Amino acid sequence: IQSGKVDDALRVLGGLTHVDAIALSLLGAAHLQKGDLDEAQKHLEASLKRDRTLVDARKNMALIYTRKGDRARAARYMQSVK
């Protein structure tokens, strides 16, 4: 994802989502990077249902809510990672 190969990351991570919260979080991050907020949110929420402690997933959820204009929810997610 960091190298800009988002489509490759989506293809690889898509096959791992049934087993791992981190894979779901990374998949959400890839969708977020592509600007697909709804898909990103879906995967990040699924990730957090499996593991509520994932800091990156919480930060990305805050970013999604900021982009959607819901600053209250964004603030709650950011407070949860401090």
PDB file of C-alpha atoms in Angstrom:
ATOM      1  CA  ILE A   1       0.000   0.000   0.000  1.00  0.00           C
ATOM      2  CA  GLN A   2       2.765   2.427   0.960  1.00  0.00           C
ATOM      3  CA  SER A   3       4.540   1.873  -2.351  1.00  0.00           C
ATOM      4  CA  GLY A   4       1.450   3.009  -4.249  1.00  0.00           C
ATOM      5  CA  LYS A   5       0.533  -0.430  -5.551  1.00  0.00           C
ATOM      6  CA  VAL A   6      -2.971  -0.204  -4.148  1.00  0.00           C
ATOM      7  CA  ASP A   7      -4.622  -2.437  -6.753  1.00  0.00           C
ATOM      8  CA  ASP A   8      -2.082  -5.203  -6.080  1.00  0.00           C
ATOM      9  CA  ALA A   9      -2.693  -4.842  -2.348  1.00  0.00           C
ATOM     10  CA  LEU A  10      -6.455  -5.079  -2.834  1.00  0.00           C
ATOM     11  CA  ARG A  11      -6.065  -8.275  -4.841  1.00  0.00           C
ATOM     12  CA  VAL A  12      -3.785  -9.959  -2.279  1.00  0.00           C
ATOM     13  CA  LEU A  13      -5.575  -8.779   0.843  1.00  0.00           C
ATOM     14  CA  GLY A  14      -9.004  -9.639  -0.529  1.00  0.00           C
ATOM     15  CA  GLY A  15      -8.139 -13.323  -0.217  1.00  0.00           C
ATOM     16  CA  LEU A  16      -7.122 -13.017   3.441  1.00  0.00           C
ATOM     17  CA  THR A  17     -10.118 -11.242   4.939  1.00  0.00           C
ATOM     18  CA  HIS A  18     -11.820 -14.391   6.179  1.00  0.00           C
ATOM     19  CA  VAL A  19      -9.050 -15.086   8.689  1.00  0.00           C
ATOM     20  CA  ASP A  20      -7.412 -11.923   9.917  1.00  0.00           C
ATOM     21  CA  ALA A  21      -8.432  -8.588  11.430  1.00  0.00           C
ATOM     22  CA  ILE A  22      -5.163  -7.019  10.291  1.00  0.00           C
ATOM     23  CA  ALA A  23      -5.828  -8.058   6.686  1.00  0.00           C
ATOM     24  CA  LEU A  24      -9.265  -6.439   6.928  1.00  0.00           C
ATOM     25  CA  SER A  25      -7.682  -3.283   8.315  1.00  0.00           C
ATOM     26  CA  LEU A  26      -5.128  -3.181   5.496  1.00  0.00           C
ATOM     27  CA  LEU A  27      -7.850  -3.773   2.930  1.00  0.00           C
ATOM     28  CA  GLY A  28      -9.773  -0.868   4.413  1.00  0.00           C
ATOM     29  CA  ALA A  29      -6.648   1.298   4.257  1.00  0.00           C
ATOM     30  CA  ALA A  30      -6.168   0.424   0.579  1.00  0.00           C
ATOM     31  CA  HIS A  31      -9.763   1.385  -0.234  1.00  0.00           C
ATOM     32  CA  LEU A  32      -9.306   4.584   1.753  1.00  0.00           C
ATOM     33  CA  GLN A  33      -6.205   5.420  -0.258  1.00  0.00           C
ATOM     34  CA  LYS A  34      -8.233   4.947  -3.450  1.00  0.00           C
ATOM     35  CA  GLY A  35     -10.919   7.276  -2.080  1.00  0.00           C
ATOM     36  CA  ASP A  36     -13.610   4.608  -1.713  1.00  0.00           C
ATOM     37  CA  LEU A  37     -14.813   5.642   1.730  1.00  0.00           C
ATOM     38  CA  ASP A  38     -17.776   3.268   1.950  1.00  0.00           C
ATOM     39  CA  GLU A  39     -15.724   0.165   1.098  1.00  0.00           C
ATOM     40  CA  ALA A  40     -12.961   1.310   3.424  1.00  0.00           C
ATOM     41  CA  GLN A  41     -15.426   1.811   6.249  1.00  0.00           C
ATOM     42  CA  LYS A  42     -16.988  -1.616   5.706  1.00  0.00           C
ATOM     43  CA  HIS A  43     -13.631  -3.397   5.995  1.00  0.00           C
ATOM     44  CA  LEU A  44     -12.371  -1.293   8.889  1.00  0.00           C
ATOM     45  CA  GLU A  45     -15.560  -1.885  10.878  1.00  0.00           C
ATOM     46  CA  ALA A  46     -15.245  -5.630  10.242  1.00  0.00           C
ATOM     47  CA  SER A  47     -11.621  -5.450  11.362  1.00  0.00           C
ATOM     48  CA  LEU A  48     -12.535  -3.691  14.597  1.00  0.00           C
ATOM     49  CA  LYS A  49     -15.277  -6.229  15.308  1.00  0.00           C
ATOM     50  CA  ARG A  50     -12.569  -8.898  15.326  1.00  0.00           C
ATOM     51  CA  ASP A  51      -9.954  -6.855  17.194  1.00  0.00           C
ATOM     52  CA  ARG A  52     -10.965  -3.621  18.935  1.00  0.00           C
ATOM     53  CA  THR A  53      -7.325  -2.799  19.739  1.00  0.00           C
ATOM     54  CA  LEU A  54      -6.140  -2.075  16.191  1.00  0.00           C
ATOM     55  CA  VAL A  55      -4.874   1.493  16.356  1.00  0.00           C
ATOM     56  CA  ASP A  56      -4.413   1.965  12.605  1.00  0.00           C
ATOM     57  CA  ALA A  57      -7.987   0.849  11.938  1.00  0.00           C
ATOM     58  CA  ARG A  58      -9.256   3.369  14.494  1.00  0.00           C
ATOM     59  CA  LYS A  59      -7.162   6.171  12.979  1.00  0.00           C
ATOM     60  CA  ASN A  60      -8.432   5.314   9.513  1.00  0.00           C
ATOM     61  CA  MET A  61     -12.018   5.313  10.764  1.00  0.00           C
ATOM     62  CA  ALA A  62     -11.399   8.799  12.161  1.00  0.00           C
ATOM     63  CA  LEU A  63     -10.110   9.885   8.765  1.00  0.00           C
ATOM     64  CA  ILE A  64     -13.160   8.444   7.014  1.00  0.00           C
ATOM     65  CA  TYR A  65     -15.542  10.264   9.333  1.00  0.00           C
ATOM     66  CA  THR A  66     -13.556  13.480   8.904  1.00  0.00           C
ATOM     67  CA  ARG A  67     -13.845  13.189   5.129  1.00  0.00           C
ATOM     68  CA  LYS A  68     -17.553  12.456   5.444  1.00  0.00           C
ATOM     69  CA  GLY A  69     -17.974  15.571   7.588  1.00  0.00           C
ATOM     70  CA  ASP A  70     -18.851  13.758  10.822  1.00  0.00           C
ATOM     71  CA  ARG A  71     -16.345  15.417  13.112  1.00  0.00           C
ATOM     72  CA  ALA A  72     -17.956  14.109  16.303  1.00  0.00           C
ATOM     73  CA  ARG A  73     -17.437  10.475  15.313  1.00  0.00           C
ATOM     74  CA  ALA A  74     -13.974  11.268  13.997  1.00  0.00           C
ATOM     75  CA  ALA A  75     -13.078  12.796  17.365  1.00  0.00           C
ATOM     76  CA  ARG A  76     -14.361   9.742  19.244  1.00  0.00           C
ATOM     77  CA  TYR A  77     -12.169   7.434  17.165  1.00  0.00           C
ATOM     78  CA  MET A  78      -9.125   9.669  17.655  1.00  0.00           C
ATOM     79  CA  GLN A  79      -9.707   9.830  21.410  1.00  0.00           C
ATOM     80  CA  SER A  80      -9.842   6.041  21.524  1.00  0.00           C
ATOM     81  CA  VAL A  81      -6.251   5.755  20.269  1.00  0.00           C
ATOM     82  CA  LYS A  82      -4.652   8.085  22.805  1.00  0.00           C
TER      83      LYS A  82
END
